[in-house]
């Protein structure tokens, strides 16, 4: 924790967080959420005592989330028949693409926000929206809201967890557990059929 705390006190933590969050849309195994929580926990320990440090951490995570979504969306948009065939072979991607299309057609993008918390949900939704060529104005505002909600939630877990439980690995573990619980809940809600789908 001390070595991470010293990293949080330097500008490098922002670059590491930004890169990790940006890339995990392509590599969902990257522990970007764990990194954000750990950095916020270390910041609460006193290395970065000023509130702007937490705000900058939140801004970096949210901005990187939206930029990663945008890159995945644009790559999928230009992917052509090869990507279409790859999506058709994946039941998960095909199902998400259909559900996302229905959600955006109804004028609601809550699915985009929900997917940001689900494991690999961000990847599925961003690639699915681009491959289906949904209009940017229908997808990107929801992506921005999703990135902001996820960043605020993750930073708050680490920061307030450290204040309530102390800046220890236990606080980090509890906060990460809460992030995983939110992800499991989001995945469950995404799998539930919409009333119009059930009828």
Tab-separated table of N, CA and C in Angstrom, residues 19-186:
chain	number	residue	atom	x	y	z
A	19	UNK	N	-4.715	4.629	-19.101
A	19	UNK	CA	-4.367	3.577	-20.057
A	19	UNK	C	-5.101	2.274	-19.760
A	20	UNK	N	-5.178	1.921	-18.490
A	20	UNK	CA	-5.844	0.680	-18.105
A	20	UNK	C	-7.328	0.708	-18.456
A	21	UNK	N	-8.005	1.802	-18.128
A	21	UNK	CA	-9.436	1.911	-18.418
A	21	UNK	C	-9.680	1.993	-19.919
A	22	UNK	N	-8.823	2.693	-20.629
A	22	UNK	CA	-8.959	2.821	-22.078
A	22	UNK	C	-8.863	1.466	-22.771
A	23	UNK	N	-7.918	0.646	-22.324
A	23	UNK	CA	-7.659	-0.623	-22.999
A	23	UNK	C	-8.584	-1.756	-22.575
A	24	UNK	N	-9.239	-1.643	-21.422
A	24	UNK	CA	-10.003	-2.808	-20.975
A	24	UNK	C	-11.298	-3.025	-21.755
A	25	UNK	N	-11.638	-2.111	-22.666
A	25	UNK	CA	-12.757	-2.383	-23.571
A	25	UNK	C	-12.353	-3.465	-24.576
A	26	UNK	N	-11.044	-3.569	-24.854
A	26	UNK	CA	-10.545	-4.600	-25.761
A	26	UNK	C	-10.032	-5.825	-25.002
A	27	UNK	N	-9.556	-5.602	-23.786
A	27	UNK	CA	-9.054	-6.690	-22.945
A	27	UNK	C	-9.789	-6.642	-21.618
A	28	UNK	N	-11.011	-7.191	-21.557
A	28	UNK	CA	-11.820	-7.072	-20.334
A	28	UNK	C	-11.189	-7.710	-19.106
A	29	UNK	N	-10.107	-8.476	-19.298
A	29	UNK	CA	-9.443	-9.087	-18.146
A	29	UNK	C	-8.580	-8.082	-17.389
A	30	UNK	N	-8.311	-6.920	-17.975
A	30	UNK	CA	-7.527	-5.912	-17.262
A	30	UNK	C	-8.284	-5.443	-16.026
A	31	UNK	N	-7.603	-5.400	-14.874
A	31	UNK	CA	-8.294	-5.029	-13.628
A	31	UNK	C	-8.398	-3.519	-13.449
A	32	UNK	N	-8.990	-2.826	-14.393
A	32	UNK	CA	-9.026	-1.366	-14.307
A	32	UNK	C	-9.846	-0.897	-13.113
A	33	UNK	N	-10.965	-1.575	-12.838
A	33	UNK	CA	-11.780	-1.186	-11.684
A	33	UNK	C	-11.028	-1.361	-10.378
A	34	UNK	N	-10.297	-2.469	-10.270
A	34	UNK	CA	-9.493	-2.721	-9.067
A	34	UNK	C	-8.419	-1.655	-8.923
A	35	UNK	N	-7.805	-1.270	-10.031
A	35	UNK	CA	-6.765	-0.245	-9.997
A	35	UNK	C	-7.332	1.101	-9.555
A	36	UNK	N	-8.496	1.474	-10.078
A	36	UNK	CA	-9.120	2.747	-9.702
A	36	UNK	C	-9.446	2.750	-8.216
A	37	UNK	N	-10.026	1.657	-7.730
A	37	UNK	CA	-10.378	1.567	-6.303
A	37	UNK	C	-9.126	1.628	-5.434
A	38	UNK	N	-8.089	0.899	-5.810
A	38	UNK	CA	-6.860	0.886	-5.022
A	38	UNK	C	-6.209	2.264	-4.993
A	39	UNK	N	-6.215	2.947	-6.129
A	39	UNK	CA	-5.650	4.300	-6.174
A	39	UNK	C	-6.448	5.254	-5.293
A	40	UNK	N	-7.781	5.138	-5.323
A	40	UNK	CA	-8.615	5.998	-4.481
A	40	UNK	C	-8.409	5.684	-3.002
A	41	UNK	N	-8.226	4.405	-2.670
A	41	UNK	CA	-7.950	4.020	-1.278
A	41	UNK	C	-6.627	4.609	-0.819
A	42	UNK	N	-5.602	4.504	-1.667
A	42	UNK	CA	-4.304	5.063	-1.308
A	42	UNK	C	-4.358	6.584	-1.201
A	43	UNK	N	-5.165	7.219	-2.060
A	43	UNK	CA	-5.320	8.671	-1.980
A	43	UNK	C	-5.939	9.069	-0.652
A	44	UNK	N	-6.900	8.279	-0.199
A	44	UNK	CA	-7.547	8.572	1.085
A	44	UNK	C	-6.606	8.370	2.257
A	45	UNK	N	-5.525	7.606	2.033
A	45	UNK	CA	-4.569	7.350	3.115
A	45	UNK	C	-3.756	8.585	3.467
A	46	UNK	N	-3.748	9.590	2.588
A	46	UNK	CA	-3.053	10.821	2.935
A	46	UNK	C	-1.975	11.225	1.962
A	47	UNK	N	-1.636	10.343	0.991
A	47	UNK	CA	-0.635	10.744	0.003
A	47	UNK	C	-1.172	11.848	-0.881
A	48	UNK	N	-2.446	11.698	-1.231
A	48	UNK	CA	-3.101	12.733	-2.046
A	48	UNK	C	-4.304	13.221	-1.273
A	49	UNK	N	-4.062	14.147	-0.348
A	49	UNK	CA	-5.118	14.540	0.573
A	49	UNK	C	-6.072	15.558	-0.018
A	50	UNK	N	-5.660	16.247	-1.064
A	50	UNK	CA	-6.524	17.280	-1.630
A	50	UNK	C	-7.619	16.655	-2.477
A	51	UNK	N	-8.829	17.192	-2.352
A	51	UNK	CA	-9.963	16.689	-3.126
A	51	UNK	C	-9.707	16.740	-4.623
A	52	UNK	N	-9.008	17.747	-5.189
A	52	UNK	CA	-8.772	17.724	-6.630
A	52	UNK	C	-8.098	16.456	-7.127
A	53	UNK	N	-7.254	15.814	-6.294
A	53	UNK	CA	-6.630	14.568	-6.727
A	53	UNK	C	-7.686	13.495	-6.987
A	54	UNK	N	-8.675	13.414	-6.132
A	54	UNK	CA	-9.757	12.448	-6.320
A	54	UNK	C	-10.593	12.840	-7.536
A	55	UNK	N	-10.812	14.122	-7.702
A	55	UNK	CA	-11.577	14.580	-8.860
A	55	UNK	C	-10.839	14.300	-10.164
A	56	UNK	N	-9.529	14.494	-10.161
A	56	UNK	CA	-8.744	14.209	-11.361
A	56	UNK	C	-8.756	12.709	-11.654
A	57	UNK	N	-8.655	11.897	-10.618
A	57	UNK	CA	-8.722	10.447	-10.789
A	57	UNK	C	-10.062	10.041	-11.411
A	58	UNK	N	-11.143	10.640	-10.913
A	58	UNK	CA	-12.473	10.353	-11.456
A	58	UNK	C	-12.576	10.805	-12.907
A	59	UNK	N	-12.060	11.990	-13.183
A	59	UNK	CA	-12.109	12.526	-14.547
A	59	UNK	C	-11.299	11.657	-15.502
A	60	UNK	N	-10.124	11.210	-15.069
A	60	UNK	CA	-9.292	10.346	-15.920
A	60	UNK	C	-10.013	9.041	-16.228
A	61	UNK	N	-10.605	8.423	-15.202
A	61	UNK	CA	-11.293	7.139	-15.396
A	61	UNK	C	-12.510	7.308	-16.305
A	62	UNK	N	-13.288	8.358	-16.087
A	62	UNK	CA	-14.493	8.577	-16.898
A	62	UNK	C	-14.139	8.894	-18.342
A	63	UNK	N	-13.150	9.772	-18.541
A	63	UNK	CA	-12.751	10.151	-19.901
A	63	UNK	C	-12.191	8.961	-20.658
A	64	UNK	N	-11.338	8.168	-19.997
A	64	UNK	CA	-10.767	6.988	-20.646
A	64	UNK	C	-11.846	5.973	-20.991
A	65	UNK	N	-12.850	5.859	-20.130
A	65	UNK	CA	-13.949	4.936	-20.399
A	65	UNK	C	-14.690	5.330	-21.671
A	66	UNK	N	-15.009	6.609	-21.803
A	66	UNK	CA	-15.742	7.087	-22.980
A	66	UNK	C	-14.879	6.973	-24.234
A	67	UNK	N	-13.605	7.336	-24.134
A	67	UNK	CA	-12.721	7.239	-25.295
A	67	UNK	C	-12.562	5.787	-25.752
A	68	UNK	N	-12.433	4.868	-24.797
A	68	UNK	CA	-12.338	3.453	-25.149
A	68	UNK	C	-13.592	2.964	-25.844
A	69	UNK	N	-14.755	3.367	-25.327
A	69	UNK	CA	-16.018	3.002	-25.976
A	69	UNK	C	-16.078	3.543	-27.395
A	70	UNK	N	-15.645	4.795	-27.568
A	70	UNK	CA	-15.691	5.434	-28.879
A	70	UNK	C	-14.779	4.721	-29.878
A	71	UNK	N	-13.579	4.349	-29.443
A	71	UNK	CA	-12.655	3.644	-30.327
A	71	UNK	C	-13.235	2.289	-30.733
A	72	UNK	N	-13.777	1.543	-29.752
A	72	UNK	CA	-14.376	0.239	-30.060
A	72	UNK	C	-15.571	0.397	-30.997
A	73	UNK	N	-16.370	1.406	-30.738
A	73	UNK	CA	-17.548	1.686	-31.563
A	73	UNK	C	-17.148	1.985	-33.010
A	74	UNK	N	-16.138	2.844	-33.179
A	74	UNK	CA	-15.706	3.217	-34.532
A	74	UNK	C	-15.042	2.032	-35.254
A	75	UNK	N	-14.253	1.249	-34.539
A	75	UNK	CA	-13.633	0.080	-35.158
A	75	UNK	C	-14.688	-0.924	-35.600
A	76	UNK	N	-15.700	-1.126	-34.754
A	76	UNK	CA	-16.767	-2.055	-35.123
A	76	UNK	C	-17.588	-1.501	-36.279
A	77	UNK	N	-17.792	-0.202	-36.299
A	77	UNK	CA	-18.535	0.449	-37.396
A	77	UNK	C	-17.858	0.169	-38.739
A	78	UNK	N	-16.515	0.222	-38.727
A	78	UNK	CA	-15.756	0.038	-39.969
A	78	UNK	C	-15.350	-1.414	-40.186
A	79	UNK	N	-15.783	-2.278	-39.302
A	79	UNK	CA	-15.323	-3.665	-39.340
A	79	UNK	C	-15.723	-4.448	-40.563
A	80	UNK	N	-16.869	-4.125	-41.123
A	80	UNK	CA	-17.294	-4.785	-42.354
A	80	UNK	C	-17.785	-6.200	-42.145
A	81	UNK	N	-17.885	-6.957	-43.221
A	81	UNK	CA	-18.455	-8.311	-43.168
A	81	UNK	C	-17.712	-9.261	-42.244
A	82	UNK	N	-16.397	-9.085	-42.139
A	82	UNK	CA	-15.622	-9.986	-41.277
A	82	UNK	C	-16.063	-9.878	-39.823
A	83	UNK	N	-16.230	-8.638	-39.353
A	83	UNK	CA	-16.687	-8.442	-37.985
A	83	UNK	C	-18.125	-8.914	-37.827
A	84	UNK	N	-18.957	-8.664	-38.843
A	84	UNK	CA	-20.348	-9.123	-38.785
A	84	UNK	C	-20.415	-10.635	-38.612
A	85	UNK	N	-19.540	-11.360	-39.307
A	85	UNK	CA	-19.524	-12.819	-39.177
A	85	UNK	C	-19.066	-13.248	-37.793
A	86	UNK	N	-18.072	-12.512	-37.254
A	86	UNK	CA	-17.583	-12.840	-35.906
A	86	UNK	C	-18.672	-12.618	-34.874
A	87	UNK	N	-19.436	-11.533	-35.007
A	87	UNK	CA	-20.530	-11.264	-34.074
A	87	UNK	C	-21.619	-12.312	-34.226
A	88	UNK	N	-21.910	-12.701	-35.464
A	88	UNK	CA	-22.945	-13.708	-35.706
A	88	UNK	C	-22.574	-15.043	-35.064
A	89	UNK	N	-21.274	-15.337	-34.963
A	89	UNK	CA	-20.834	-16.599	-34.354
A	89	UNK	C	-20.927	-16.570	-32.840
A	90	UNK	N	-20.966	-15.378	-32.261
A	90	UNK	CA	-21.034	-15.251	-30.806
A	90	UNK	C	-22.471	-15.000	-30.364
A	91	UNK	N	-23.027	-15.951	-29.634
A	91	UNK	CA	-24.403	-15.784	-29.174
A	91	UNK	C	-24.528	-14.582	-28.247
A	92	UNK	N	-23.506	-14.372	-27.429
A	92	UNK	CA	-23.553	-13.250	-26.484
A	92	UNK	C	-23.554	-11.911	-27.214
A	93	UNK	N	-22.658	-11.775	-28.209
A	93	UNK	CA	-22.603	-10.520	-28.959
A	93	UNK	C	-23.872	-10.303	-29.773
A	94	UNK	N	-24.381	-11.363	-30.392
A	94	UNK	CA	-25.606	-11.239	-31.201
A	94	UNK	C	-26.783	-10.824	-30.335
A	95	UNK	N	-26.912	-11.475	-29.181
A	95	UNK	CA	-28.021	-11.159	-28.276
A	95	UNK	C	-27.917	-9.719	-27.772
A	96	UNK	N	-26.693	-9.311	-27.397
A	96	UNK	CA	-26.505	-7.939	-26.903
A	96	UNK	C	-26.799	-6.926	-27.995
A	97	UNK	N	-26.422	-7.239	-29.215
A	97	UNK	CA	-26.681	-6.326	-30.322
A	97	UNK	C	-28.178	-6.128	-30.536
A	98	UNK	N	-28.927	-7.231	-30.470
A	98	UNK	CA	-30.380	-7.131	-30.633
A	98	UNK	C	-31.019	-6.341	-29.498
A	99	UNK	N	-30.601	-6.642	-28.279
A	99	UNK	CA	-31.187	-5.956	-27.116
A	99	UNK	C	-30.826	-4.479	-27.110
A	100	UNK	N	-29.579	-4.179	-27.471
A	100	UNK	CA	-29.155	-2.777	-27.522
A	100	UNK	C	-29.952	-2.031	-28.577
A	101	UNK	N	-30.143	-2.659	-29.738
A	101	UNK	CA	-30.925	-2.024	-30.791
A	101	UNK	C	-32.336	-1.729	-30.341
A	102	UNK	N	-32.946	-2.685	-29.645
A	102	UNK	CA	-34.311	-2.472	-29.147
A	102	UNK	C	-34.342	-1.362	-28.107
A	103	UNK	N	-33.334	-1.337	-27.216
A	103	UNK	CA	-33.295	-0.308	-26.172
A	103	UNK	C	-33.131	1.081	-26.773
A	104	UNK	N	-32.225	1.213	-27.746
A	104	UNK	CA	-32.005	2.516	-28.362
A	104	UNK	C	-33.209	2.934	-29.202
A	105	UNK	N	-33.883	1.967	-29.820
A	105	UNK	CA	-35.070	2.290	-30.617
A	105	UNK	C	-36.188	2.823	-29.731
A	106	UNK	N	-36.250	2.338	-28.486
A	106	UNK	CA	-37.271	2.827	-27.553
A	106	UNK	C	-36.885	4.180	-26.967
A	107	UNK	N	-35.683	4.661	-27.307
A	107	UNK	CA	-35.244	5.957	-26.798
A	107	UNK	C	-34.604	5.860	-25.426
A	108	UNK	N	-34.266	4.649	-25.010
A	108	UNK	CA	-33.645	4.483	-23.704
A	108	UNK	C	-32.308	3.803	-23.841
A	109	UNK	N	-31.311	4.315	-23.192
A	109	UNK	CA	-29.982	3.717	-23.253
A	109	UNK	C	-29.524	3.230	-21.903
A	110	UNK	N	-30.496	2.898	-21.015
A	110	UNK	CA	-30.118	2.408	-19.688
A	110	UNK	C	-29.276	1.146	-19.798
A	111	UNK	N	-29.491	0.376	-20.859
A	111	UNK	CA	-28.705	-0.837	-21.061
A	111	UNK	C	-27.224	-0.509	-21.218
A	112	UNK	N	-26.904	0.600	-21.860
A	112	UNK	CA	-25.512	1.011	-22.042
A	112	UNK	C	-24.884	1.309	-20.680
A	113	UNK	N	-25.630	1.990	-19.818
A	113	UNK	CA	-25.128	2.318	-18.480
A	113	UNK	C	-24.963	1.052	-17.660
A	114	UNK	N	-25.961	0.185	-17.702
A	114	UNK	CA	-25.926	-1.073	-16.948
A	114	UNK	C	-24.754	-1.933	-17.396
A	115	UNK	N	-24.536	-1.993	-18.701
A	115	UNK	CA	-23.473	-2.841	-19.251
A	115	UNK	C	-22.095	-2.394	-18.795
A	116	UNK	N	-21.926	-1.121	-18.461
A	116	UNK	CA	-20.609	-0.627	-18.024
A	116	UNK	C	-20.168	-1.303	-16.736
A	117	UNK	N	-21.113	-1.758	-15.932
A	117	UNK	CA	-20.782	-2.393	-14.664
A	117	UNK	C	-20.637	-3.909	-14.792
A	118	UNK	N	-21.244	-4.497	-15.818
A	118	UNK	CA	-21.220	-5.949	-15.981
A	118	UNK	C	-19.874	-6.394	-16.550
A	119	UNK	N	-19.397	-7.571	-16.143
A	119	UNK	CA	-18.134	-8.075	-16.697
A	119	UNK	C	-18.208	-8.194	-18.222
A	120	UNK	N	-17.295	-7.563	-18.906
A	120	UNK	CA	-17.204	-7.544	-20.374
A	120	UNK	C	-18.413	-6.890	-21.045
A	121	UNK	N	-19.339	-6.354	-20.268
A	121	UNK	CA	-20.531	-5.735	-20.846
A	121	UNK	C	-20.210	-4.518	-21.681
A	122	UNK	N	-19.229	-3.755	-21.232
A	122	UNK	CA	-18.819	-2.561	-21.981
A	122	UNK	C	-18.331	-2.940	-23.374
A	123	UNK	N	-17.527	-3.998	-23.458
A	123	UNK	CA	-17.009	-4.448	-24.750
A	123	UNK	C	-18.138	-4.893	-25.664
A	124	UNK	N	-19.032	-5.709	-25.113
A	124	UNK	CA	-20.127	-6.254	-25.911
A	124	UNK	C	-21.006	-5.142	-26.476
A	125	UNK	N	-21.354	-4.178	-25.626
A	125	UNK	CA	-22.269	-3.117	-26.042
A	125	UNK	C	-21.599	-2.145	-27.015
A	126	UNK	N	-20.353	-1.765	-26.748
A	126	UNK	CA	-19.668	-0.822	-27.640
A	126	UNK	C	-19.445	-1.426	-29.018
A	127	UNK	N	-18.975	-2.659	-29.057
A	127	UNK	CA	-18.768	-3.330	-30.344
A	127	UNK	C	-20.095	-3.594	-31.044
A	128	UNK	N	-21.107	-3.983	-30.265
A	128	UNK	CA	-22.418	-4.257	-30.851
A	128	UNK	C	-23.057	-3.016	-31.448
A	129	UNK	N	-22.920	-1.883	-30.760
A	129	UNK	CA	-23.503	-0.632	-31.273
A	129	UNK	C	-22.810	-0.197	-32.553
A	130	UNK	N	-21.494	-0.354	-32.597
A	130	UNK	CA	-20.771	0.029	-33.802
A	130	UNK	C	-21.065	-0.898	-34.964
A	131	UNK	N	-21.084	-2.203	-34.706
A	131	UNK	CA	-21.335	-3.175	-35.776
A	131	UNK	C	-22.733	-3.006	-36.362
A	132	UNK	N	-23.703	-2.646	-35.500
A	132	UNK	CA	-25.072	-2.435	-35.976
A	132	UNK	C	-25.257	-1.035	-36.563
A	133	UNK	N	-24.209	-0.226	-36.508
A	133	UNK	CA	-24.220	1.133	-37.044
A	133	UNK	C	-25.340	1.988	-36.450
A	134	UNK	N	-25.466	1.905	-35.144
A	134	UNK	CA	-26.387	2.810	-34.463
A	134	UNK	C	-25.810	4.216	-34.524
A	135	UNK	N	-26.678	5.191	-34.603
A	135	UNK	CA	-26.223	6.574	-34.733
A	135	UNK	C	-25.425	6.998	-33.500
A	136	UNK	N	-24.327	7.738	-33.717
A	136	UNK	CA	-23.527	8.191	-32.574
A	136	UNK	C	-24.348	8.942	-31.528
A	137	UNK	N	-25.308	9.752	-31.979
A	137	UNK	CA	-26.091	10.542	-31.012
A	137	UNK	C	-26.999	9.657	-30.162
A	138	UNK	N	-27.267	8.424	-30.614
A	138	UNK	CA	-28.067	7.502	-29.820
A	138	UNK	C	-27.220	6.723	-28.823
A	139	UNK	N	-25.924	6.588	-29.109
A	139	UNK	CA	-25.064	5.754	-28.262
A	139	UNK	C	-24.117	6.552	-27.376
A	140	UNK	N	-23.438	7.547	-27.931
A	140	UNK	CA	-22.362	8.212	-27.203
A	140	UNK	C	-22.802	8.967	-25.949
A	141	UNK	N	-23.948	9.661	-25.941
A	141	UNK	CA	-24.354	10.299	-24.677
A	141	UNK	C	-24.550	9.290	-23.545
A	142	UNK	N	-25.107	8.128	-23.889
A	142	UNK	CA	-25.292	7.092	-22.870
A	142	UNK	C	-23.949	6.505	-22.445
A	143	UNK	N	-23.013	6.399	-23.388
A	143	UNK	CA	-21.672	5.930	-23.055
A	143	UNK	C	-20.988	6.898	-22.092
A	144	UNK	N	-21.163	8.198	-22.330
A	144	UNK	CA	-20.578	9.207	-21.443
A	144	UNK	C	-21.174	9.111	-20.045
A	145	UNK	N	-22.502	8.944	-19.971
A	145	UNK	CA	-23.148	8.790	-18.667
A	145	UNK	C	-22.672	7.528	-17.972
A	146	UNK	N	-22.534	6.434	-18.735
A	146	UNK	CA	-22.076	5.165	-18.169
A	146	UNK	C	-20.664	5.298	-17.612
A	147	UNK	N	-19.773	5.932	-18.385
A	147	UNK	CA	-18.399	6.105	-17.931
A	147	UNK	C	-18.309	6.951	-16.675
A	148	UNK	N	-19.109	8.008	-16.613
A	148	UNK	CA	-19.104	8.878	-15.437
A	148	UNK	C	-19.644	8.152	-14.213
A	149	UNK	N	-20.757	7.440	-14.374
A	149	UNK	CA	-21.344	6.697	-13.247
A	149	UNK	C	-20.368	5.656	-12.714
A	150	UNK	N	-19.739	4.913	-13.638
A	150	UNK	CA	-18.795	3.874	-13.225
A	150	UNK	C	-17.585	4.481	-12.510
A	151	UNK	N	-17.061	5.566	-13.048
A	151	UNK	CA	-15.886	6.202	-12.440
A	151	UNK	C	-16.201	6.747	-11.051
A	152	UNK	N	-17.330	7.437	-10.932
A	152	UNK	CA	-17.719	7.993	-9.631
A	152	UNK	C	-17.930	6.873	-8.611
A	153	UNK	N	-18.619	5.819	-9.023
A	153	UNK	CA	-18.881	4.694	-8.120
A	153	UNK	C	-17.578	4.033	-7.674
A	154	UNK	N	-16.664	3.780	-8.621
A	154	UNK	CA	-15.412	3.087	-8.295
A	154	UNK	C	-14.527	3.925	-7.378
A	155	UNK	N	-14.386	5.206	-7.702
A	155	UNK	CA	-13.564	6.085	-6.865
A	155	UNK	C	-14.189	6.241	-5.479
A	156	UNK	N	-15.500	6.395	-5.437
A	156	UNK	CA	-16.181	6.547	-4.139
A	156	UNK	C	-16.010	5.303	-3.278
A	157	UNK	N	-16.076	4.122	-3.888
A	157	UNK	CA	-15.872	2.884	-3.129
A	157	UNK	C	-14.508	2.881	-2.443
A	158	UNK	N	-13.469	3.194	-3.204
A	158	UNK	CA	-12.135	3.187	-2.628
A	158	UNK	C	-11.920	4.293	-1.602
A	159	UNK	N	-12.391	5.479	-1.930
A	159	UNK	CA	-12.144	6.635	-1.065
A	159	UNK	C	-12.900	6.530	0.261
A	160	UNK	N	-14.206	6.264	0.170
A	160	UNK	CA	-14.992	6.202	1.404
A	160	UNK	C	-14.772	4.895	2.149
A	161	UNK	N	-14.454	3.824	1.404
A	161	UNK	CA	-14.104	2.574	2.077
A	161	UNK	C	-12.885	2.759	2.962
A	162	UNK	N	-11.899	3.518	2.478
A	162	UNK	CA	-10.702	3.784	3.277
A	162	UNK	C	-11.013	4.632	4.493
A	163	UNK	N	-11.951	5.574	4.356
A	163	UNK	CA	-12.315	6.413	5.502
A	163	UNK	C	-13.088	5.617	6.551
A	164	UNK	N	-13.895	4.686	6.123
A	164	UNK	CA	-14.699	3.901	7.069
A	164	UNK	C	-13.931	2.732	7.677
A	165	UNK	N	-13.065	2.087	6.890
A	165	UNK	CA	-12.375	0.881	7.352
A	165	UNK	C	-10.884	1.082	7.549
A	166	UNK	N	-10.398	2.289	7.218
A	166	UNK	CA	-8.967	2.532	7.279
A	166	UNK	C	-8.322	2.206	5.946
A	167	UNK	N	-7.206	2.837	5.676
A	167	UNK	CA	-6.524	2.646	4.387
A	167	UNK	C	-5.702	1.366	4.443
A	168	UNK	N	-6.393	0.235	4.419
A	168	UNK	CA	-5.751	-1.077	4.506
A	168	UNK	C	-6.169	-1.925	3.308
A	169	UNK	N	-5.508	-3.079	3.195
A	169	UNK	CA	-5.895	-4.007	2.133
A	169	UNK	C	-7.296	-4.546	2.363
A	170	UNK	N	-7.735	-4.601	3.637
A	170	UNK	CA	-9.108	-5.035	3.924
A	170	UNK	C	-10.109	-4.066	3.309
A	171	UNK	N	-9.862	-2.774	3.469
A	171	UNK	CA	-10.752	-1.767	2.879
A	171	UNK	C	-10.790	-1.908	1.363
A	172	UNK	N	-9.611	-2.132	0.770
A	172	UNK	CA	-9.564	-2.313	-0.683
A	172	UNK	C	-10.341	-3.550	-1.097
A	173	UNK	N	-10.168	-4.653	-0.348
A	173	UNK	CA	-10.860	-5.902	-0.677
A	173	UNK	C	-12.372	-5.747	-0.571
A	174	UNK	N	-12.832	-5.067	0.474
A	174	UNK	CA	-14.276	-4.855	0.646
A	174	UNK	C	-14.817	-3.991	-0.487
A	175	UNK	N	-14.081	-2.943	-0.848
A	175	UNK	CA	-14.513	-2.062	-1.936
A	175	UNK	C	-14.544	-2.799	-3.276
A	176	UNK	N	-13.521	-3.610	-3.535
A	176	UNK	CA	-13.495	-4.396	-4.765
A	176	UNK	C	-14.646	-5.394	-4.772
A	177	UNK	N	-14.938	-5.982	-3.598
A	177	UNK	CA	-16.089	-6.886	-3.495
A	177	UNK	C	-17.394	-6.188	-3.843
A	178	UNK	N	-17.529	-4.935	-3.402
A	178	UNK	CA	-18.735	-4.171	-3.729
A	178	UNK	C	-18.809	-3.876	-5.222
A	179	UNK	N	-17.657	-3.642	-5.859
A	179	UNK	CA	-17.634	-3.418	-7.313
A	179	UNK	C	-18.050	-4.684	-8.050
A	180	UNK	N	-17.530	-5.839	-7.602
A	180	UNK	CA	-17.898	-7.103	-8.232
A	180	UNK	C	-19.374	-7.426	-8.015
A	181	UNK	N	-19.890	-7.076	-6.836
A	181	UNK	CA	-21.313	-7.305	-6.564
A	181	UNK	C	-22.180	-6.473	-7.500
A	182	UNK	N	-21.774	-5.220	-7.735
A	182	UNK	CA	-22.509	-4.377	-8.684
A	182	UNK	C	-22.437	-4.972	-10.078
A	183	UNK	N	-21.282	-5.519	-10.451
A	183	UNK	CA	-21.138	-6.157	-11.753
A	183	UNK	C	-22.029	-7.377	-11.896
A	184	UNK	N	-22.094	-8.183	-10.834
A	184	UNK	CA	-22.955	-9.371	-10.873
A	184	UNK	C	-24.420	-8.972	-10.979
A	185	UNK	N	-24.794	-7.928	-10.244
A	185	UNK	CA	-26.174	-7.446	-10.323
A	185	UNK	C	-26.513	-6.903	-11.699
A	186	UNK	N	-25.572	-6.172	-12.298
A	186	UNK	CA	-25.801	-5.635	-13.639
A	186	UNK	C	-25.914	-6.762	-14.662
